[in-house]
Short mmCIF file of C-alpha atoms in Angstrom, two decimals:
data_model
loop_
_atom_site.label_atom_id
_atom_site.label_comp_id
_atom_site.label_asym_id
_atom_site.label_seq_id
_atom_site.Cartn_x
_atom_site.Cartn_y
_atom_site.Cartn_z
CA UNK U 1 0.00 0.00 0.00
CA UNK U 2 1.36 3.44 -0.95
CA UNK U 3 1.92 6.35 1.40
CA UNK U 4 -1.39 7.96 0.40
CA UNK U 5 -3.27 4.71 1.02
CA UNK U 6 -1.63 4.33 4.42
CA UNK U 7 -2.64 7.85 5.44
CA UNK U 8 -6.26 7.23 4.42
CA UNK U 9 -6.32 3.96 6.35
CA UNK U 10 -4.85 5.62 9.44
CA UNK U 11 -7.37 8.46 9.36
CA UNK U 12 -10.27 6.02 8.91
CA UNK U 13 -9.17 3.78 11.80
CA UNK U 14 -8.71 6.70 14.16
CA UNK U 15 -12.06 8.19 13.14
CA UNK U 16 -13.82 4.89 13.89
CA UNK U 17 -12.47 5.12 17.44
CA UNK U 18 -13.59 8.73 17.83
CA UNK U 19 -10.27 10.50 17.19
CA UNK U 20 -9.25 13.17 14.68
CA UNK U 21 -5.58 13.54 13.70
CA UNK U 22 -3.89 16.82 13.00
CA UNK U 23 -1.47 16.80 10.03
CA UNK U 24 1.67 16.56 12.17
CA UNK U 25 0.07 13.78 14.28
CA UNK U 26 -0.79 11.85 11.12
CA UNK U 27 2.82 12.02 9.97
CA UNK U 28 3.97 10.77 13.37
CA UNK U 29 1.67 7.73 13.09
CA UNK U 30 2.82 6.97 9.53
CA UNK U 31 6.43 7.20 10.66
CA UNK U 32 5.73 4.73 13.46
CA UNK U 33 4.03 2.26 11.10
CA UNK U 34 6.96 2.38 8.68
CA UNK U 35 8.98 0.50 11.30
CA UNK U 36 6.71 -2.52 10.91
CA UNK U 37 6.11 -3.11 7.18
CA UNK U 38 5.05 -6.73 7.75
CA UNK U 39 2.67 -6.02 10.64
CA UNK U 40 1.30 -2.59 9.85
CA UNK U 41 -2.32 -3.33 10.81
CA UNK U 42 -1.37 -4.91 14.13
CA UNK U 43 0.97 -2.04 14.98
CA UNK U 44 -1.78 0.47 14.17
CA UNK U 45 -4.31 -1.37 16.36
CA UNK U 46 -1.83 -1.47 19.21
CA UNK U 47 -1.10 2.25 18.89
CA UNK U 48 -4.81 3.18 18.88
CA UNK U 49 -5.49 0.92 21.88
CA UNK U 50 -2.73 2.61 23.88
CA UNK U 51 -3.84 6.11 22.89
CA UNK U 52 -7.38 5.17 23.96
CA UNK U 53 -6.07 4.43 27.46
CA UNK U 54 -4.51 7.87 27.80
CA UNK U 55 -6.19 10.70 29.70
CA UNK U 56 -6.78 13.08 26.82
CA UNK U 57 -8.26 16.58 27.02
CA UNK U 58 -9.56 16.42 23.45
CA UNK U 59 -10.40 13.87 20.77
CA UNK U 60 -8.34 15.96 18.32
CA UNK U 61 -4.82 14.57 18.58
CA UNK U 62 -1.70 16.62 18.02
CA UNK U 63 1.86 15.47 17.41
CA UNK U 64 2.87 15.53 21.08
CA UNK U 65 -0.03 13.30 22.18
CA UNK U 66 0.87 10.68 19.56
CA UNK U 67 4.63 10.95 20.10
CA UNK U 68 4.25 10.34 23.84
CA UNK U 69 2.50 7.00 23.23
CA UNK U 70 4.83 6.04 20.37
CA UNK U 71 7.83 6.57 22.63
CA UNK U 72 6.36 4.30 25.29
CA UNK U 73 5.61 1.59 22.74
CA UNK U 74 9.08 1.70 21.25
CA UNK U 75 10.58 1.36 24.70
CA UNK U 76 8.30 -1.50 25.63
CA UNK U 77 9.06 -5.07 24.83
CA UNK U 78 5.63 -5.44 23.23
CA UNK U 79 6.61 -3.16 20.37
CA UNK U 80 9.37 -5.57 19.32
CA UNK U 81 6.70 -8.02 18.22
CA UNK U 82 3.53 -5.99 17.54
CA UNK U 83 1.78 -8.93 15.85
CA UNK U 84 1.74 -10.92 19.06
CA UNK U 85 1.17 -7.91 21.31
CA UNK U 86 -1.84 -6.67 19.38
CA UNK U 87 -3.64 -9.97 19.66
CA UNK U 88 -2.87 -10.50 23.32
CA UNK U 89 -5.72 -10.54 25.78
CA UNK U 90 -4.44 -7.32 27.32
CA UNK U 91 -4.98 -5.25 24.19
CA UNK U 92 -8.13 -7.20 23.28
CA UNK U 93 -9.76 -6.42 26.62
CA UNK U 94 -11.38 -3.06 27.26
CA UNK U 95 -13.12 -2.14 30.52
CA UNK U 96 -15.84 0.51 30.14
CA UNK U 97 -16.93 2.53 33.16
CA UNK U 98 -20.69 3.16 33.32
CA UNK U 99 -20.22 6.92 33.48
CA UNK U 100 -18.62 7.09 30.03
CA UNK U 101 -21.34 5.09 28.25
CA UNK U 102 -22.89 7.32 25.55
CA UNK U 103 -26.54 8.29 25.93
CA UNK U 104 -28.91 7.89 22.99
CA UNK U 105 -32.52 9.04 22.77
CA UNK U 106 -35.12 7.92 20.26
CA UNK U 107 -36.98 10.42 18.10
CA UNK U 108 -40.41 8.86 17.37
CA UNK U 109 -41.10 11.39 14.63
CA UNK U 110 -37.94 10.88 12.59
CA UNK U 111 -37.65 7.27 13.84
CA UNK U 112 -33.94 7.57 14.55
CA UNK U 113 -31.67 7.58 17.59
CA UNK U 114 -29.54 10.60 18.29
CA UNK U 115 -26.74 10.99 20.81
CA UNK U 116 -27.16 13.42 23.65
CA UNK U 117 -23.85 15.23 23.94
CA UNK U 118 -22.52 17.49 26.64
CA UNK U 119 -22.07 17.06 30.38
CA UNK U 120 -24.84 15.15 32.15
CA UNK U 121 -25.52 16.55 35.65
CA UNK U 122 -25.65 14.10 38.54
CA UNK U 123 -28.42 16.11 40.22
CA UNK U 124 -31.14 16.27 37.61
CA UNK U 125 -34.29 18.34 37.38
CA UNK U 126 -37.90 17.11 37.39
CA UNK U 127 -37.91 16.86 33.59
CA UNK U 128 -34.97 14.44 33.73
CA UNK U 129 -37.05 12.00 35.76
CA UNK U 130 -39.84 12.17 33.19
CA UNK U 131 -37.26 11.60 30.45
CA UNK U 132 -36.10 8.44 32.23
CA UNK U 133 -39.52 6.81 31.84
CA UNK U 134 -40.13 8.27 28.39
CA UNK U 135 -36.81 6.99 27.07
CA UNK U 136 -37.41 3.49 28.44
CA UNK U 137 -40.86 3.41 26.85
CA UNK U 138 -39.70 4.74 23.47
CA UNK U 139 -36.81 2.28 23.37
CA UNK U 140 -39.11 -0.72 23.82
CA UNK U 141 -41.87 0.68 21.63
CA UNK U 142 -39.56 1.13 18.63
CA UNK U 143 -38.36 -2.44 19.17
CA UNK U 144 -41.93 -3.71 19.43
CA UNK U 145 -42.99 -1.90 16.26
CA UNK U 146 -40.74 -4.21 14.22
CA UNK U 147 -42.18 -7.41 15.66
CA UNK U 148 -44.26 -9.24 13.08
CA UNK U 149 -47.15 -9.78 15.50
CA UNK U 150 -47.46 -6.11 16.40
CA UNK U 151 -46.77 -4.48 13.04
CA UNK U 152 -49.57 -4.36 10.50
CA UNK U 153 -48.95 -3.77 6.84
CA UNK U 154 -50.71 -0.79 5.25
CA UNK U 155 -51.87 -3.13 2.48
CA UNK U 156 -53.10 -5.94 4.72
CA UNK U 157 -56.87 -5.59 4.30
CA UNK U 158 -57.63 -9.22 5.11
CA UNK U 159 -56.69 -9.01 8.77
CA UNK U 160 -59.76 -8.32 10.86
CA UNK U 161 -59.77 -5.92 13.77
CA UNK U 162 -60.11 -8.85 16.19
CA UNK U 163 -56.90 -10.40 14.81
CA UNK U 164 -54.92 -7.18 14.90
CA UNK U 165 -52.23 -6.86 17.57
CA UNK U 166 -51.50 -3.22 16.85
CA UNK U 167 -50.74 -1.14 19.91
CA UNK U 168 -53.45 1.37 20.82
CA UNK U 169 -52.30 4.51 22.66
CA UNK U 170 -53.95 4.71 26.09
CA UNK U 171 -55.47 8.07 25.18
CA UNK U 172 -57.31 6.42 22.26
CA UNK U 173 -59.04 3.78 24.41
CA UNK U 174 -61.94 6.09 25.25
CA UNK U 175 -64.88 5.22 23.04
CA UNK U 176 -63.25 2.05 21.69
CA UNK U 177 -65.16 -1.16 22.28
CA UNK U 178 -63.74 -4.67 22.04
CA UNK U 179 -60.34 -6.19 22.57
CA UNK U 180 -57.32 -3.87 22.47
CA UNK U 181 -53.57 -4.12 22.91
CA UNK U 182 -51.88 -1.40 24.94
CA UNK U 183 -48.31 -0.91 26.12
CA UNK U 184 -47.20 1.07 29.12
CA UNK U 185 -45.38 1.16 32.43
CA UNK U 186 -47.07 -0.23 35.54
CA UNK U 187 -47.40 2.63 38.04
CA UNK U 188 -49.29 3.24 41.27
CA UNK U 189 -50.75 6.71 40.81
CA UNK U 190 -53.30 6.18 43.59
CA UNK U 191 -53.04 4.23 46.80
CA UNK U 192 -53.86 0.58 46.11
CA UNK U 193 -54.71 1.17 42.43
CA UNK U 194 -52.33 0.32 39.62
CA UNK U 195 -52.33 2.06 36.27
CA UNK U 196 -50.84 1.40 32.87
CA UNK U 197 -49.22 4.62 31.73
CA UNK U 198 -47.80 5.68 28.36
CA UNK U 199 -46.75 9.17 27.13
CA UNK U 200 -50.36 9.97 26.15
CA UNK U 201 -52.37 9.06 29.27
CA UNK U 202 -52.87 6.55 32.08
CA UNK U 203 -55.64 3.99 32.62
CA UNK U 204 -56.46 1.97 35.78
CA UNK U 205 -55.92 -1.75 35.22
CA UNK U 206 -57.22 -4.96 36.76
CA UNK U 207 -54.63 -7.77 36.73
CA UNK U 208 -56.53 -10.16 39.00
CA UNK U 209 -57.51 -12.58 36.21
CA UNK U 210 -54.68 -11.91 33.80
CA UNK U 211 -52.75 -14.73 32.18
CA UNK U 212 -49.06 -13.79 32.26
CA UNK U 213 -45.80 -14.90 30.67
CA UNK U 214 -42.49 -15.64 32.41
CA UNK U 215 -40.84 -12.92 34.45
CA UNK U 216 -41.43 -10.71 37.47
CA UNK U 217 -44.18 -8.15 36.99
CA UNK U 218 -43.28 -5.31 39.33
CA UNK U 219 -44.15 -1.65 39.47
CA UNK U 220 -41.98 0.19 36.91
CA UNK U 221 -41.86 -2.65 34.38
CA UNK U 222 -43.21 -2.02 30.90
CA UNK U 223 -45.79 -4.55 29.70
CA UNK U 224 -47.92 -5.28 26.67
CA UNK U 225 -51.48 -6.02 27.79
CA UNK U 226 -54.48 -7.38 25.93
CA UNK U 227 -57.91 -6.67 27.32
CA UNK U 228 -60.99 -4.48 27.22
CA UNK U 229 -61.96 -1.12 28.66
CA UNK U 230 -64.94 -1.64 30.97
CA UNK U 231 -67.77 0.81 31.52
CA UNK U 232 -66.32 1.82 34.89
CA UNK U 233 -63.14 3.05 33.15
CA UNK U 234 -60.94 0.16 34.26
CA UNK U 235 -58.97 -1.79 31.66
CA UNK U 236 -59.61 -5.47 32.31
CA UNK U 237 -56.39 -7.33 31.39
CA UNK U 238 -56.85 -10.81 29.94
CA UNK U 239 -53.25 -11.57 28.95
CA UNK U 240 -50.06 -9.61 29.42
CA UNK U 241 -46.36 -10.03 28.98
CA UNK U 242 -43.15 -8.14 28.38
CA UNK U 243 -42.34 -6.62 24.97
CA UNK U 244 -40.83 -9.37 22.78
CA UNK U 245 -37.08 -9.50 22.37
CA UNK U 246 -35.25 -8.60 19.20
CA UNK U 247 -32.17 -10.46 18.01
CA UNK U 248 -28.93 -8.60 18.59
CA UNK U 249 -27.95 -8.60 14.92
CA UNK U 250 -31.35 -7.19 13.93
CA UNK U 251 -30.93 -4.32 16.39
CA UNK U 252 -27.38 -3.56 15.24
CA UNK U 253 -28.38 -3.49 11.57
CA UNK U 254 -30.86 -0.68 12.31
CA UNK U 255 -28.57 1.44 14.47
CA UNK U 256 -26.36 2.49 11.57
CA UNK U 257 -23.07 2.23 13.45
CA UNK U 258 -24.16 3.93 16.69
CA UNK U 259 -22.13 2.83 19.69
CA UNK U 260 -24.62 2.03 22.46
CA UNK U 261 -22.15 -0.14 24.41
CA UNK U 262 -19.35 2.39 24.68
CA UNK U 263 -16.61 0.19 23.25
CA UNK U 264 -16.17 2.02 19.96
CA UNK U 265 -17.61 1.41 16.50
CA UNK U 266 -15.84 -1.15 14.33
CA UNK U 267 -15.93 -1.47 10.57
CA UNK U 268 -17.16 -4.71 9.01
CA UNK U 269 -13.60 -5.71 8.12
CA UNK U 270 -12.37 -4.99 11.63
CA UNK U 271 -15.26 -6.94 13.17
CA UNK U 272 -14.48 -9.98 11.02
CA UNK U 273 -10.80 -9.81 11.89
CA UNK U 274 -11.47 -9.53 15.63
CA UNK U 275 -14.06 -12.32 15.48
CA UNK U 276 -11.42 -14.61 14.06
CA UNK U 277 -8.97 -13.67 16.80
CA UNK U 278 -11.68 -14.16 19.43
CA UNK U 279 -12.31 -17.72 18.27
CA UNK U 280 -8.60 -18.46 18.52
CA UNK U 281 -8.36 -17.13 22.08
CA UNK U 282 -9.05 -20.58 23.53
CA UNK U 283 -6.74 -20.02 26.51
CA UNK U 284 -8.45 -16.90 27.81
CA UNK U 285 -10.54 -17.36 30.93
CA UNK U 286 -12.26 -14.93 33.31
CA UNK U 287 -12.65 -15.92 36.96
CA UNK U 288 -15.57 -14.18 38.71
CA UNK U 289 -15.99 -13.93 42.48
CA UNK U 290 -18.74 -12.00 44.25
CA UNK U 291 -19.00 -11.00 47.92
CA UNK U 292 -15.26 -11.03 48.63
CA UNK U 293 -15.13 -9.96 52.27
CA UNK U 294 -11.62 -8.70 52.87
CA UNK U 295 -12.31 -8.14 56.57
CA UNK U 296 -13.09 -11.83 57.09
CA UNK U 297 -10.07 -14.05 57.77
CA UNK U 298 -11.82 -17.18 56.53
CA UNK U 299 -12.68 -15.49 53.23
CA UNK U 300 -9.07 -14.32 52.79
CA UNK U 301 -7.83 -17.86 53.39
CA UNK U 302 -10.28 -19.24 50.82
CA UNK U 303 -9.26 -16.58 48.33
CA UNK U 304 -5.62 -17.54 48.80
CA UNK U 305 -6.54 -21.16 48.02
CA UNK U 306 -8.28 -20.10 44.80
CA UNK U 307 -5.35 -17.94 43.73
CA UNK U 308 -2.87 -20.74 44.53
CA UNK U 309 -4.90 -23.11 42.38
CA UNK U 310 -4.91 -20.82 39.36
CA UNK U 311 -1.26 -19.80 39.87
CA UNK U 312 -0.23 -23.45 39.48
CA UNK U 313 -2.08 -24.21 36.21
CA UNK U 314 -0.24 -24.19 32.88
CA UNK U 315 -2.03 -21.07 31.54
CA UNK U 316 -3.26 -18.64 34.16
CA UNK U 317 -6.61 -16.79 33.76
CA UNK U 318 -6.35 -13.56 31.80
CA UNK U 319 -8.76 -11.71 34.13
CA UNK U 320 -10.02 -11.98 37.70
CA UNK U 321 -13.22 -10.04 38.44
CA UNK U 322 -13.74 -9.41 42.16
CA UNK U 323 -17.12 -7.93 43.03
CA UNK U 324 -18.23 -6.48 46.38
CA UNK U 325 -19.28 -6.26 48.98
CA UNK U 326 -15.68 -6.08 50.16
CA UNK U 327 -16.71 -5.80 53.82
CA UNK U 328 -18.96 -8.12 55.80
CA UNK U 329 -20.69 -5.07 57.27
CA UNK U 330 -22.07 -2.03 55.41
CA UNK U 331 -19.39 0.59 54.92
CA UNK U 332 -21.11 3.78 53.85
CA UNK U 333 -22.48 7.02 55.24
CA UNK U 334 -25.97 5.74 56.02
CA UNK U 335 -24.55 3.23 58.49
CA UNK U 336 -22.00 5.61 60.09
CA UNK U 337 -19.33 3.01 59.45
CA UNK U 338 -16.42 5.19 58.39
CA UNK U 339 -14.43 3.90 61.33
CA UNK U 340 -14.01 0.71 59.30
CA UNK U 341 -12.38 2.52 56.34
CA UNK U 342 -8.83 2.42 57.70
CA UNK U 343 -9.15 -1.28 58.41
CA UNK U 344 -10.65 -1.86 54.96
CA UNK U 345 -7.76 0.06 53.38
CA UNK U 346 -5.29 -2.18 55.22
CA UNK U 347 -7.12 -5.29 53.98
CA UNK U 348 -6.92 -4.10 50.38
CA UNK U 349 -3.17 -3.69 50.92
CA UNK U 350 -3.04 -7.23 52.31
CA UNK U 351 -4.88 -8.51 49.23
CA UNK U 352 -2.30 -6.75 47.04
CA UNK U 353 0.48 -8.54 48.93
CA UNK U 354 -1.31 -11.89 48.51
CA UNK U 355 -1.62 -11.40 44.74
CA UNK U 356 1.95 -10.08 44.44
CA UNK U 357 3.23 -13.27 46.07
CA UNK U 358 1.76 -15.25 43.13
CA UNK U 359 4.25 -14.03 40.55
CA UNK U 360 2.60 -15.67 37.54
CA UNK U 361 -0.78 -14.12 38.34
CA UNK U 362 0.78 -10.71 38.92
CA UNK U 363 2.61 -10.87 35.60
CA UNK U 364 0.02 -12.45 33.30
CA UNK U 365 -3.41 -11.78 34.87
CA UNK U 366 -5.38 -8.59 35.34
CA UNK U 367 -7.63 -7.83 38.32
CA UNK U 368 -10.89 -5.90 38.03
CA UNK U 369 -12.70 -4.63 41.15
CA UNK U 370 -16.41 -3.76 41.05
CA UNK U 371 -18.09 -2.27 44.16
CA UNK U 372 -21.10 -3.87 45.82
CA UNK U 373 -24.27 -2.19 47.14
CA UNK U 374 -22.88 -1.74 50.69
CA UNK U 375 -19.33 -0.70 49.82
CA UNK U 376 -17.89 2.73 50.55
CA UNK U 377 -19.15 5.40 48.19
CA UNK U 378 -21.29 8.53 47.98
CA UNK U 379 -24.61 6.65 48.19
CA UNK U 380 -26.44 3.46 47.29
CA UNK U 381 -27.88 5.00 44.13
CA UNK U 382 -27.11 3.37 40.75
CA UNK U 383 -24.84 3.46 38.86
CA UNK U 384 -22.17 3.38 41.56
CA UNK U 385 -18.77 4.93 40.95
CA UNK U 386 -15.56 2.97 41.42
CA UNK U 387 -14.14 2.28 44.87
CA UNK U 388 -12.58 5.36 46.52
CA UNK U 389 -8.88 5.81 45.82
CA UNK U 390 -8.24 6.04 49.55
CA UNK U 391 -9.12 2.36 49.91
CA UNK U 392 -7.30 1.07 46.85
CA UNK U 393 -4.09 3.09 46.46
CA UNK U 394 -2.04 0.71 48.63
CA UNK U 395 -3.24 -2.30 46.61
CA UNK U 396 -2.39 -0.48 43.37
CA UNK U 397 1.22 -0.16 44.51
CA UNK U 398 1.48 -3.94 44.63
CA UNK U 399 -0.67 -4.63 41.55
CA UNK U 400 -0.13 -1.76 39.09
CA UNK U 401 -2.43 -3.29 36.45
CA UNK U 402 -5.42 -3.54 38.82
CA UNK U 403 -8.56 -1.89 37.42
CA UNK U 404 -11.25 -0.22 39.53
CA UNK U 405 -14.52 0.39 37.74
CA UNK U 406 -18.15 1.28 38.34
CA UNK U 407 -21.15 -0.88 39.11
CA UNK U 408 -22.49 -1.86 36.61
CA UNK U 409 -19.41 -2.27 34.47
CA UNK U 410 -18.94 -3.32 30.84
CA UNK U 411 -16.18 -5.29 29.16
CA UNK U 412 -15.47 -5.57 25.46
CA UNK U 413 -13.35 -8.61 24.60
CA UNK U 414 -12.51 -8.44 20.90
CA UNK U 415 -16.08 -8.19 19.53
CA UNK U 416 -17.82 -9.71 22.55
CA UNK U 417 -19.83 -7.48 24.89
CA UNK U 418 -20.12 -8.50 28.55
CA UNK U 419 -22.03 -6.70 31.32
CA UNK U 420 -21.23 -7.12 35.05
CA UNK U 421 -23.74 -6.05 37.69
CA UNK U 422 -23.43 -6.56 41.45
CA UNK U 423 -26.79 -6.20 43.18
CA UNK U 424 -28.99 -8.46 45.29
CA UNK U 425 -31.60 -8.21 42.58
CA UNK U 426 -33.44 -11.50 42.81
CA UNK U 427 -34.64 -10.98 46.40
CA UNK U 428 -35.83 -7.45 45.62
CA UNK U 429 -37.64 -8.46 42.46
CA UNK U 430 -39.46 -11.31 44.20
CA UNK U 431 -40.42 -9.05 47.10
CA UNK U 432 -41.75 -6.32 44.77
CA UNK U 433 -43.68 -8.70 42.50
CA UNK U 434 -47.34 -7.72 41.95
CA UNK U 435 -48.43 -11.11 40.59
CA UNK U 436 -47.05 -14.57 41.45
CA UNK U 437 -44.71 -15.56 38.57
CA UNK U 438 -46.07 -17.98 36.00
CA UNK U 439 -44.91 -21.59 36.38
CA UNK U 440 -46.02 -22.59 32.89
CA UNK U 441 -42.55 -22.34 31.34
CA UNK U 442 -40.30 -22.41 34.41
CA UNK U 443 -40.44 -22.24 38.18
CA UNK U 444 -36.77 -21.23 38.54
CA UNK U 445 -36.58 -17.70 40.03
CA UNK U 446 -33.25 -16.97 38.29
CA UNK U 447 -34.75 -17.76 34.90
CA UNK U 448 -37.65 -15.41 35.66
CA UNK U 449 -35.11 -12.72 36.60
CA UNK U 450 -33.17 -13.17 33.36
CA UNK U 451 -36.39 -13.02 31.32
CA UNK U 452 -37.36 -9.78 33.09
CA UNK U 453 -34.15 -7.82 32.58
CA UNK U 454 -33.60 -8.95 28.99
CA UNK U 455 -37.15 -8.18 27.84
CA UNK U 456 -37.07 -4.86 29.70
CA UNK U 457 -33.62 -4.12 28.19
CA UNK U 458 -32.68 -2.83 31.64
CA UNK U 459 -30.59 -4.25 34.48
CA UNK U 460 -32.77 -2.93 37.31
CA UNK U 461 -36.45 -2.27 36.39
CA UNK U 462 -37.44 -1.84 40.04
CA UNK U 463 -39.40 1.16 41.36
CA UNK U 464 -37.11 4.11 42.08
CA UNK U 465 -38.38 4.05 45.66
CA UNK U 466 -36.92 0.55 46.02
CA UNK U 467 -33.68 1.17 44.10
CA UNK U 468 -32.82 4.81 43.33
CA UNK U 469 -31.15 5.52 39.99
CA UNK U 470 -29.41 8.71 38.89
CA UNK U 471 -31.99 10.02 36.42
CA UNK U 472 -29.49 11.26 33.83
CA UNK U 473 -27.53 8.01 33.94
CA UNK U 474 -30.34 5.50 33.63
CA UNK U 475 -29.00 4.66 30.15
CA UNK U 476 -25.94 3.07 31.81
CA UNK U 477 -28.18 0.20 32.94
CA UNK U 478 -29.76 -0.48 29.55
CA UNK U 479 -29.27 -3.79 27.77
CA UNK U 480 -29.85 -2.66 24.21
CA UNK U 481 -28.76 -4.07 21.87
CA UNK U 482 -28.62 -7.25 23.93
CA UNK U 483 -25.05 -8.05 25.06
CA UNK U 484 -23.51 -11.47 24.55
CA UNK U 485 -23.14 -12.18 28.27
CA UNK U 486 -24.66 -10.79 31.49
CA UNK U 487 -23.04 -11.53 34.86
CA UNK U 488 -25.37 -10.91 37.82
CA UNK U 489 -23.53 -10.96 41.13
CA UNK U 490 -26.19 -11.92 43.65
CA UNK U 491 -26.27 -13.48 47.11
CA UNK U 492 -28.68 -16.11 45.87
CA UNK U 493 -27.68 -19.59 44.70
CA UNK U 494 -25.19 -19.68 41.83
CA UNK U 495 -26.84 -20.32 38.47
CA UNK U 496 -26.09 -20.30 34.76
CA UNK U 497 -28.80 -19.96 32.12
CA UNK U 498 -28.74 -19.34 28.38
CA UNK U 499 -31.74 -17.35 27.22
CA UNK U 500 -32.37 -16.58 23.54
CA UNK U 501 -28.65 -16.77 22.82
CA UNK U 502 -27.63 -14.62 25.82
CA UNK U 503 -25.38 -16.25 28.42
CA UNK U 504 -26.42 -15.22 31.95
CA UNK U 505 -24.89 -16.44 35.19
CA UNK U 506 -24.61 -15.69 38.88
CA UNK U 507 -21.24 -16.74 40.40
CA UNK U 508 -22.83 -17.02 43.85
CA UNK U 509 -21.61 -15.55 47.13
CA UNK U 510 -17.97 -16.50 47.67
CA UNK U 511 -17.90 -15.54 51.35
CA UNK U 512 -21.19 -17.23 52.21
CA UNK U 513 -21.08 -20.50 50.27
CA UNK U 514 -17.56 -20.71 48.74
CA UNK U 515 -18.87 -20.46 45.18
CA UNK U 516 -17.40 -18.70 42.15
CA UNK U 517 -17.44 -19.10 38.38
CA UNK U 518 -15.05 -19.31 35.44
CA UNK U 519 -16.09 -17.96 32.05
CA UNK U 520 -14.45 -18.83 28.74
CA UNK U 521 -15.24 -16.02 26.28
CA UNK U 522 -14.08 -18.08 23.31
CA UNK U 523 -16.96 -20.55 23.68
CA UNK U 524 -19.14 -18.49 26.05
CA UNK U 525 -19.21 -21.45 28.41
CA UNK U 526 -19.60 -21.04 32.18
CA UNK U 527 -17.99 -23.34 34.73
CA UNK U 528 -19.69 -23.07 38.13
CA UNK U 529 -17.16 -23.88 40.84
CA UNK U 530 -16.98 -24.14 44.61
CA UNK U 531 -14.36 -24.82 47.27
CA UNK U 532 -14.91 -27.84 49.43
CA UNK U 533 -16.06 -26.92 52.91
#
């Protein structure tokens, strides 16, 4: 490829990752690539990955910004063999904090998504709370409109009104007789009376005789209900369920390259190349532990046993994910437990020393820490920011490649999208349920939970009074398009369940019942494990 072709390729690759190169920066990149004529693409990928990790003030890159990274790469051993470095699990793995996930809103008039740019305030206004519900509804409604059972062709004159499953706006129910399909969020606008609410209006509903599908029907969930408006103004629900799912590939084909996940947009060629590398990554394994109580001696001893076991295998895991709670007792402002912070800081340091003593794990594995609901932080509202630096800085001295991220947290491994969420969700969903779950398809509570969050395209569709969410960051909990894998850290029994092609699992509570899980991204297989008591 000539010099002009190389420049075009470089500009295109950087643009796909959200960067713009100034002329002098472009020349610096081309000069770097000229050192590796036989591995130009791999060297370019490695350079972009490293630049992406930098703390940059602007997406417009100048010569100095590029030169700084180039210098580090040329000094590093990885740059000697860029072909092997670029395909290593380190460069293939990207951790995405919830607070950097882009926010998209749906325009029902133009029928397109657009990105909301600019700073999102943590303390929103009343309109932001309304937007939260409106955005959830519009997201599912646009998905539902493409379902063959709920979309009616303009030229389909043979379908009778009784056979039509078209969604009727709640406002249009008045004066309509016969069976109707409506879609809305379940809300309690009056004491003891539930309503189905959409952007047009709200109608009281009667769910007492409704036939339901799998899942937990709680206040705040969006449902599709079939029934009839009675003379007393109440909508009698005969059958109801969650909006049907849409295959991931179908969603992606309609989003025209929009990056909902936050891992960057890839070209078709790049996606194919990374897919091939992902399939070859047979040795990569993620070990997931939840409820790792660092203030509990027994837990620390069990953790040492697990680390010893993986340190002795031929190929060590590429990533350990440790999810909170990291203390056996709540450690936040509401419990006045700041006296425990110094002790907790010391225990993180001890954990760093334990990991450092396993030289193979320190050298070849990475460690990701995700806070739990009772860990130290500003509040229990979601999404939660990463663990405070005060607690983790001593550990970081021992394990420089440790990563501290938000809850929930996202990982992109080559082309694979994985979501991690630590919350005791199953207990809360069961407690908030308005109707006993259907046992027609399954009686397993975890399977009902998975059906709920995937159909709702949301990790936590609980009432905001039960689980507060930062209004302007509700999009961080969305599951649209559906990810490949969802990891739900929960105190309940460990489970693994594949639902409509999505791998979902709960590693269990390590401190309570010695359970954890290993995930192989190459095959998307889950190995549920436990230490012997």
